[in-house]
Amino acid sequence: MRALYFDGKELQYREDLPKPQLIPNHSVIQVKYAAMCSTDKGIIHGYKAGFKGILGHEFVGTVIESDDEQLIGKNVVAEINEGCGDCYYCNNNLEKHCPDRQTIGIINHDGCFAEYLVTANHLIHIIPDNLALEKAVYTEPLSAALEITNSIHIKPSDKIAVIGDGRLSYMIAQIINLTGADLTVLGKHSEKLALFSAFARTQMETEESYDIVIEATGSPSGIKKALSLVRSRGTLIVKSTYAEQVPIDLSYLVVNEIRLFGTRCGPFLPALKMLEQNLIDLPDIVYYDLKDYKKAFNDSRFKVGFKL
Ligand SMILES: [Zn+2]
Ligand SMILES: [Zn+2]
């Protein structure tokens, strides 16, 4: 089959890879659309060491083989972390923290920049009929943004700042906006910030302090900025992963009684529901053929992917 394979050094377009085999409690999915994100770029640029295999973790597809008959022929999305099934985390509904987990296209599991992939049945969600497949590709990244409100109580009376004007911030800001909270988005690019103006106050600088600051820039300077904006007794939510280690003054957190909160992957069903109900505005994804992966990886538009 055709796929984008990362050999540990570089990404290759290949046509000679075997179609994956069905294994018990799993399904074979024919990929229809897949999208890329900064995690994929991080892997090929060596920020995340150790992954070899087919890249990609954001996708929609059709189940073509499964030992769960109800899934066959259905259009689906799938959560990306598959745990061992029998450890503290797996037994407490925290599979994404299983120390032996496989993660599609990231840890020990072939990804979705391919014609087919195999995934565990319990991680699969059927896409509602009235949600376009091209839009449902946003389920995985939107679920990651939703993990903020899934983890921490955000009050409508909170004053909140989101740092960053990229894709992740765009989703987070809309989710926060739906809570009714007072929302400011801080960024460095006026043309990107303009996208946010329909639902948030946008600024390049601020002198104010906030109850909750959400860092989603992915850059160490973003976290320093975020820390300087949190009120005493406030909360700093860290949503990015960083390519390098970030020094922070922990005493500052102690003295000012600031809570530091990390969140990662989130719930798929609420993400599908929000997409289905058009609660989140998202630009159309620009799709390429797998063969044109170099062009795709250099395309800086909002969201880029592959149509299979
Ligand atoms: Zn991603
Ligand atoms: Zn486990």
CSV table of C-alpha atoms and ligand atoms in Angstrom, one decimal:
chain,number,residue,atom,x,y,z
A,1,MET,CA,0.0,0.0,0.0
A,2,ARG,CA,0.9,3.7,-0.3
A,3,ALA,CA,2.1,5.5,2.8
A,4,LEU,CA,4.5,8.1,4.2
A,5,TYR,CA,7.1,6.2,6.2
A,6,PHE,CA,9.6,7.7,8.6
A,7,ASP,CA,12.7,5.7,8.9
A,8,GLY,CA,14.1,7.6,11.9
A,9,LYS,CA,15.9,10.1,9.7
A,10,GLU,CA,13.7,11.2,6.9
A,11,LEU,CA,10.1,10.9,5.6
A,12,GLN,CA,9.7,8.7,2.5
A,13,TYR,CA,6.8,8.2,0.1
A,14,ARG,CA,6.5,4.4,-0.4
A,15,GLU,CA,4.2,2.1,-2.4
A,16,ASP,CA,5.6,-1.2,-1.2
A,17,LEU,CA,4.3,-1.4,2.3
A,18,PRO,CA,2.1,-4.4,3.3
A,19,LYS,CA,-1.6,-3.7,4.0
A,20,PRO,CA,-2.0,-4.2,7.8
A,21,GLN,CA,-3.7,-7.5,9.0
A,22,LEU,CA,-6.7,-7.7,11.2
A,23,ILE,CA,-6.0,-8.7,14.7
A,24,PRO,CA,-8.5,-9.6,17.5
A,25,ASN,CA,-10.6,-6.7,18.9
A,26,HIS,CA,-9.3,-4.4,16.2
A,27,SER,CA,-10.5,-3.0,12.9
A,28,VAL,CA,-8.8,-2.3,9.6
A,29,ILE,CA,-9.7,1.2,8.5
A,30,GLN,CA,-9.4,2.6,4.9
A,31,VAL,CA,-8.2,6.1,5.4
A,32,LYS,CA,-10.2,8.8,3.5
A,33,TYR,CA,-8.7,12.0,4.9
A,34,ALA,CA,-5.7,12.6,7.2
A,35,ALA,CA,-4.3,15.9,8.5
A,36,MET,CA,-0.9,16.9,9.8
A,37,CYS,CA,0.0,18.9,12.9
A,38,SER,CA,3.1,20.2,14.6
A,39,THR,CA,3.6,16.8,16.3
A,40,ASP,CA,4.3,15.3,12.8
A,41,LYS,CA,6.7,18.0,12.0
A,42,GLY,CA,8.4,17.6,15.4
A,43,ILE,CA,8.9,13.9,14.7
A,44,ILE,CA,10.5,14.4,11.3
A,45,HIS,CA,12.7,17.2,12.6
A,46,GLY,CA,13.9,14.9,15.4
A,47,TYR,CA,12.2,16.6,18.4
A,48,LYS,CA,10.6,13.3,19.4
A,49,ALA,CA,13.2,10.6,19.2
A,50,GLY,CA,12.5,7.0,18.7
A,51,PHE,CA,9.6,6.8,16.3
A,52,LYS,CA,9.9,4.7,13.2
A,53,GLY,CA,7.0,3.8,11.0
A,54,ILE,CA,4.1,5.4,9.1
A,55,LEU,CA,3.5,8.9,10.3
A,56,GLY,CA,0.1,10.6,11.1
A,57,HIS,CA,-2.6,10.5,13.8
A,58,GLU,CA,-5.4,12.7,12.7
A,59,PHE,CA,-7.8,11.0,10.3
A,60,VAL,CA,-11.2,9.8,9.2
A,61,GLY,CA,-11.8,6.5,7.4
A,62,THR,CA,-14.1,3.6,6.7
A,63,VAL,CA,-14.0,0.3,8.6
A,64,ILE,CA,-13.4,-2.4,6.0
A,65,GLU,CA,-12.6,-5.4,8.3
A,66,SER,CA,-13.5,-5.9,11.9
A,67,ASP,CA,-14.5,-8.5,14.4
A,68,ASP,CA,-17.1,-6.0,15.6
A,69,GLU,CA,-19.8,-6.4,12.8
A,70,GLN,CA,-21.5,-3.1,13.8
A,71,LEU,CA,-18.4,-1.2,12.7
A,72,ILE,CA,-18.1,-2.6,9.2
A,73,GLY,CA,-18.8,0.0,6.5
A,74,LYS,CA,-19.0,2.8,9.0
A,75,ASN,CA,-17.2,6.1,8.7
A,76,VAL,CA,-15.1,6.6,11.8
A,77,VAL,CA,-12.5,8.5,13.8
A,78,ALA,CA,-10.3,6.9,16.4
A,79,GLU,CA,-8.6,7.9,19.6
A,80,ILE,CA,-4.9,7.5,19.3
A,81,ASN,CA,-3.7,6.0,22.6
A,82,GLU,CA,-4.0,2.2,23.0
A,83,GLY,CA,-3.0,1.0,26.4
A,84,CYS,CA,-1.9,-2.5,27.6
A,85,GLY,CA,-5.5,-3.1,28.9
A,86,ASP,CA,-4.4,-4.2,32.4
A,87,CYS,CA,-2.5,-1.6,34.5
A,88,TYR,CA,-3.5,1.0,37.0
A,89,TYR,CA,-4.1,3.6,34.2
A,90,CYS,CA,-6.0,1.2,31.9
A,91,ASN,CA,-8.2,0.0,34.7
A,92,ASN,CA,-9.0,3.6,35.8
A,93,ASN,CA,-10.1,5.0,32.4
A,94,LEU,CA,-6.8,6.7,31.9
A,95,GLU,CA,-5.5,4.6,29.0
A,96,LYS,CA,-3.7,7.6,27.5
A,97,HIS,CA,-1.3,7.4,30.5
A,98,CYS,CA,-0.6,3.7,30.2
A,99,PRO,CA,3.2,3.4,30.5
A,100,ASP,CA,3.1,0.7,27.8
A,101,ARG,CA,0.8,2.5,25.4
A,102,GLN,CA,1.0,2.7,21.7
A,103,THR,CA,0.1,5.9,20.1
A,104,ILE,CA,-1.0,6.0,16.4
A,105,GLY,CA,1.8,7.6,14.3
A,106,ILE,CA,3.8,8.6,17.4
A,107,ILE,CA,4.7,5.6,19.7
A,108,ASN,CA,5.1,2.1,18.3
A,109,HIS,CA,2.0,2.1,16.1
A,110,ASP,CA,1.8,2.8,12.4
A,111,GLY,CA,-0.1,6.0,11.6
A,112,CYS,CA,-2.7,7.2,9.1
A,113,PHE,CA,-0.7,8.8,6.3
A,114,ALA,CA,-1.4,5.5,4.5
A,115,GLU,CA,-4.2,3.8,2.6
A,116,TYR,CA,-5.0,1.6,5.6
A,117,LEU,CA,-4.4,1.4,9.3
A,118,VAL,CA,-5.4,-0.9,12.2
A,119,THR,CA,-6.8,0.3,15.4
A,120,ALA,CA,-8.5,-1.1,18.5
A,121,ASN,CA,-12.3,-1.3,18.4
A,122,HIS,CA,-12.9,0.4,21.7
A,123,LEU,CA,-11.1,3.5,20.5
A,124,ILE,CA,-13.3,3.9,17.4
A,125,HIS,CA,-16.2,6.4,17.1
A,126,ILE,CA,-18.7,6.5,14.3
A,127,ILE,CA,-19.1,9.9,12.6
A,128,PRO,CA,-22.6,11.3,12.8
A,129,ASP,CA,-24.3,11.2,9.3
A,130,ASN,CA,-24.7,15.0,9.1
A,131,LEU,CA,-21.0,15.8,9.8
A,132,ALA,CA,-18.9,16.1,6.7
A,133,LEU,CA,-15.9,13.8,6.7
A,134,GLU,CA,-13.6,16.6,5.7
A,135,LYS,CA,-14.6,18.4,8.9
A,136,ALA,CA,-14.5,15.4,11.1
A,137,VAL,CA,-10.7,15.3,10.6
A,138,TYR,CA,-10.6,18.0,13.2
A,139,THR,CA,-12.0,15.6,15.9
A,140,GLU,CA,-8.6,14.7,17.4
A,141,PRO,CA,-7.1,18.2,17.7
A,142,LEU,CA,-10.4,19.6,18.9
A,143,SER,CA,-10.6,16.9,21.6
A,144,ALA,CA,-7.1,17.9,22.8
A,145,ALA,CA,-8.4,21.5,23.1
A,146,LEU,CA,-11.5,20.2,25.0
A,147,GLU,CA,-9.3,18.5,27.5
A,148,ILE,CA,-8.9,21.9,29.2
A,149,THR,CA,-12.6,22.2,30.1
A,150,ASN,CA,-12.7,18.5,30.7
A,151,SER,CA,-10.0,18.9,33.4
A,152,ILE,CA,-10.6,22.2,35.1
A,153,HIS,CA,-13.6,24.2,36.1
A,154,ILE,CA,-13.8,27.4,34.0
A,155,LYS,CA,-16.3,29.9,35.4
A,156,PRO,CA,-18.2,32.3,33.2
A,157,SER,CA,-17.0,35.0,35.6
A,158,ASP,CA,-13.3,34.1,35.0
A,159,LYS,CA,-11.0,36.5,33.2
A,160,ILE,CA,-8.9,34.4,30.8
A,161,ALA,CA,-6.0,34.9,28.4
A,162,VAL,CA,-5.0,32.5,25.7
A,163,ILE,CA,-1.4,33.0,24.5
A,164,GLY,CA,-0.8,32.1,20.9
A,165,ASP,CA,-2.5,32.8,17.6
A,166,GLY,CA,-2.1,29.4,15.9
A,167,ARG,CA,-4.5,26.5,15.2
A,168,LEU,CA,-4.6,25.1,18.8
A,169,SER,CA,-5.3,28.5,20.2
A,170,TYR,CA,-8.0,29.0,17.6
A,171,MET,CA,-9.9,25.9,18.9
A,172,ILE,CA,-9.2,26.6,22.6
A,173,ALA,CA,-10.4,30.2,22.4
A,174,GLN,CA,-13.7,29.2,20.8
A,175,ILE,CA,-14.2,26.5,23.5
A,176,ILE,CA,-13.5,29.1,26.2
A,177,ASN,CA,-15.8,31.6,24.5
A,178,LEU,CA,-18.6,29.1,24.8
A,179,THR,CA,-18.2,29.2,28.6
A,180,GLY,CA,-19.1,32.9,28.5
A,181,ALA,CA,-15.8,33.9,30.3
A,182,ASP,CA,-14.0,37.2,29.5
A,183,LEU,CA,-11.5,36.2,26.9
A,184,THR,CA,-8.4,37.8,25.5
A,185,VAL,CA,-6.2,36.2,22.9
A,186,LEU,CA,-2.6,37.4,22.7
A,187,GLY,CA,-0.5,36.8,19.6
A,188,LYS,CA,2.4,38.1,17.5
A,189,HIS,CA,0.8,38.2,14.1
A,190,SER,CA,-1.9,40.7,13.4
A,191,GLU,CA,-3.2,38.8,10.3
A,192,LYS,CA,-3.6,35.6,12.4
A,193,LEU,CA,-5.2,37.5,15.3
A,194,ALA,CA,-7.8,38.9,12.9
A,195,LEU,CA,-9.3,35.4,12.7
A,196,PHE,CA,-10.1,35.5,16.4
A,197,SER,CA,-11.9,38.8,16.5
A,198,ALA,CA,-15.3,37.3,16.0
A,199,PHE,CA,-15.2,35.7,19.4
A,200,ALA,CA,-12.4,37.2,21.5
A,201,ARG,CA,-10.6,40.4,22.3
A,202,THR,CA,-7.3,40.3,20.5
A,203,GLN,CA,-4.1,42.0,21.6
A,204,MET,CA,-0.4,41.9,20.9
A,205,GLU,CA,0.5,43.2,24.4
A,206,THR,CA,-1.2,43.5,27.7
A,207,GLU,CA,-0.5,45.0,31.1
A,208,GLU,CA,-3.4,43.2,32.8
A,209,SER,CA,-3.5,40.0,34.9
A,210,TYR,CA,-5.8,37.1,34.4
A,211,ASP,CA,-7.4,34.4,36.6
A,212,ILE,CA,-6.5,31.7,34.1
A,213,VAL,CA,-3.8,31.9,31.4
A,214,ILE,CA,-3.6,29.2,28.7
A,215,GLU,CA,-0.2,28.8,27.0
A,216,ALA,CA,-0.6,27.3,23.5
A,217,THR,CA,2.4,28.8,21.5
A,218,GLY,CA,4.7,25.8,21.8
A,219,SER,CA,7.6,28.2,22.5
A,220,PRO,CA,9.5,28.7,25.8
A,221,SER,CA,9.0,32.5,25.5
A,222,GLY,CA,5.2,31.8,25.5
A,223,ILE,CA,5.4,30.1,28.9
A,224,LYS,CA,7.5,33.0,30.4
A,225,LYS,CA,4.9,35.5,29.1
A,226,ALA,CA,2.1,33.3,30.4
A,227,LEU,CA,3.6,33.2,33.9
A,228,SER,CA,3.9,37.0,34.0
A,229,LEU,CA,0.2,37.4,33.2
A,230,VAL,CA,-1.3,35.0,35.9
A,231,ARG,CA,-2.8,36.6,38.9
A,232,SER,CA,-1.8,35.4,42.4
A,233,ARG,CA,-3.9,32.4,43.2
A,234,GLY,CA,-4.6,32.0,39.5
A,235,THR,CA,-4.0,29.0,37.2
A,236,LEU,CA,-1.6,28.5,34.4
A,237,ILE,CA,-2.7,25.9,31.9
A,238,VAL,CA,0.1,24.5,29.7
A,239,LYS,CA,-1.1,23.1,26.5
A,240,SER,CA,2.0,23.0,24.4
A,241,THR,CA,4.8,20.4,24.4
A,242,TYR,CA,8.2,22.0,23.9
A,243,ALA,CA,11.1,20.9,21.8
A,244,GLU,CA,13.5,21.9,24.5
A,245,GLN,CA,13.5,22.1,28.3
A,246,VAL,CA,12.0,25.2,29.7
A,247,PRO,CA,13.5,26.8,32.9
A,248,ILE,CA,10.7,28.2,35.2
A,249,ASP,CA,11.1,29.9,38.6
A,250,LEU,CA,9.2,27.5,40.8
A,251,SER,CA,9.5,29.8,43.8
A,252,TYR,CA,7.4,32.4,41.9
A,253,LEU,CA,4.6,29.8,41.7
A,254,VAL,CA,4.9,29.0,45.4
A,255,VAL,CA,5.0,32.6,46.6
A,256,ASN,CA,2.1,33.7,44.3
A,257,GLU,CA,0.2,30.4,44.9
A,258,ILE,CA,-0.2,29.8,41.2
A,259,ARG,CA,-1.5,26.4,40.1
A,260,LEU,CA,0.3,24.9,37.1
A,261,PHE,CA,-1.8,22.5,35.0
A,262,GLY,CA,-0.9,20.3,32.1
A,263,THR,CA,-3.4,18.6,29.7
A,264,ARG,CA,-3.0,16.5,26.6
A,265,CYS,CA,-5.4,14.3,24.6
A,266,GLY,CA,-9.1,14.7,25.3
A,267,PRO,CA,-12.6,13.2,24.8
A,268,PHE,CA,-13.7,12.4,21.2
A,269,LEU,CA,-17.5,12.3,21.7
A,270,PRO,CA,-17.9,15.9,22.8
A,271,ALA,CA,-15.6,17.0,20.0
A,272,LEU,CA,-17.8,15.2,17.4
A,273,LYS,CA,-20.9,16.7,18.9
A,274,MET,CA,-19.4,20.2,18.7
A,275,LEU,CA,-18.4,19.7,15.1
A,276,GLU,CA,-21.8,18.3,14.2
A,277,GLN,CA,-23.6,21.3,15.8
A,278,ASN,CA,-21.2,23.8,14.1
A,279,LEU,CA,-20.3,25.2,17.5
A,280,ILE,CA,-16.7,25.6,16.5
A,281,ASP,CA,-15.7,27.5,13.3
A,282,LEU,CA,-12.8,25.8,11.5
A,283,PRO,CA,-11.3,26.7,8.1
A,284,ASP,CA,-11.4,24.1,5.3
A,285,ILE,CA,-8.4,21.8,5.3
A,286,VAL,CA,-6.1,22.0,2.3
A,287,TYR,CA,-5.7,18.4,1.0
A,288,TYR,CA,-2.8,17.0,-1.0
A,289,ASP,CA,-2.0,13.6,-2.5
A,290,LEU,CA,0.4,11.5,-0.4
A,291,LYS,CA,3.0,11.8,-3.2
A,292,ASP,CA,3.1,15.6,-2.8
A,293,TYR,CA,4.0,15.3,0.9
A,294,LYS,CA,7.0,17.8,0.5
A,295,LYS,CA,4.6,20.5,-0.8
A,296,ALA,CA,2.2,19.6,2.0
A,297,PHE,CA,4.7,19.9,4.7
A,298,ASN,CA,5.8,23.3,3.4
A,299,ASP,CA,2.3,24.7,3.1
A,300,SER,CA,1.7,27.1,5.9
A,301,ARG,CA,-2.0,27.5,5.5
A,302,PHE,CA,-4.3,26.9,8.6
A,303,LYS,CA,-4.6,23.1,8.3
A,304,VAL,CA,-3.1,20.8,5.7
A,305,GLY,CA,-3.7,17.1,5.0
A,306,PHE,CA,-3.9,14.3,2.6
A,307,LYS,CA,-6.8,12.9,0.7
A,308,LEU,CA,-6.5,9.2,0.1
B,1,ZN,ZN,-2.0,16.2,16.0
B,2,ZN,ZN,-2.0,-0.1,30.6
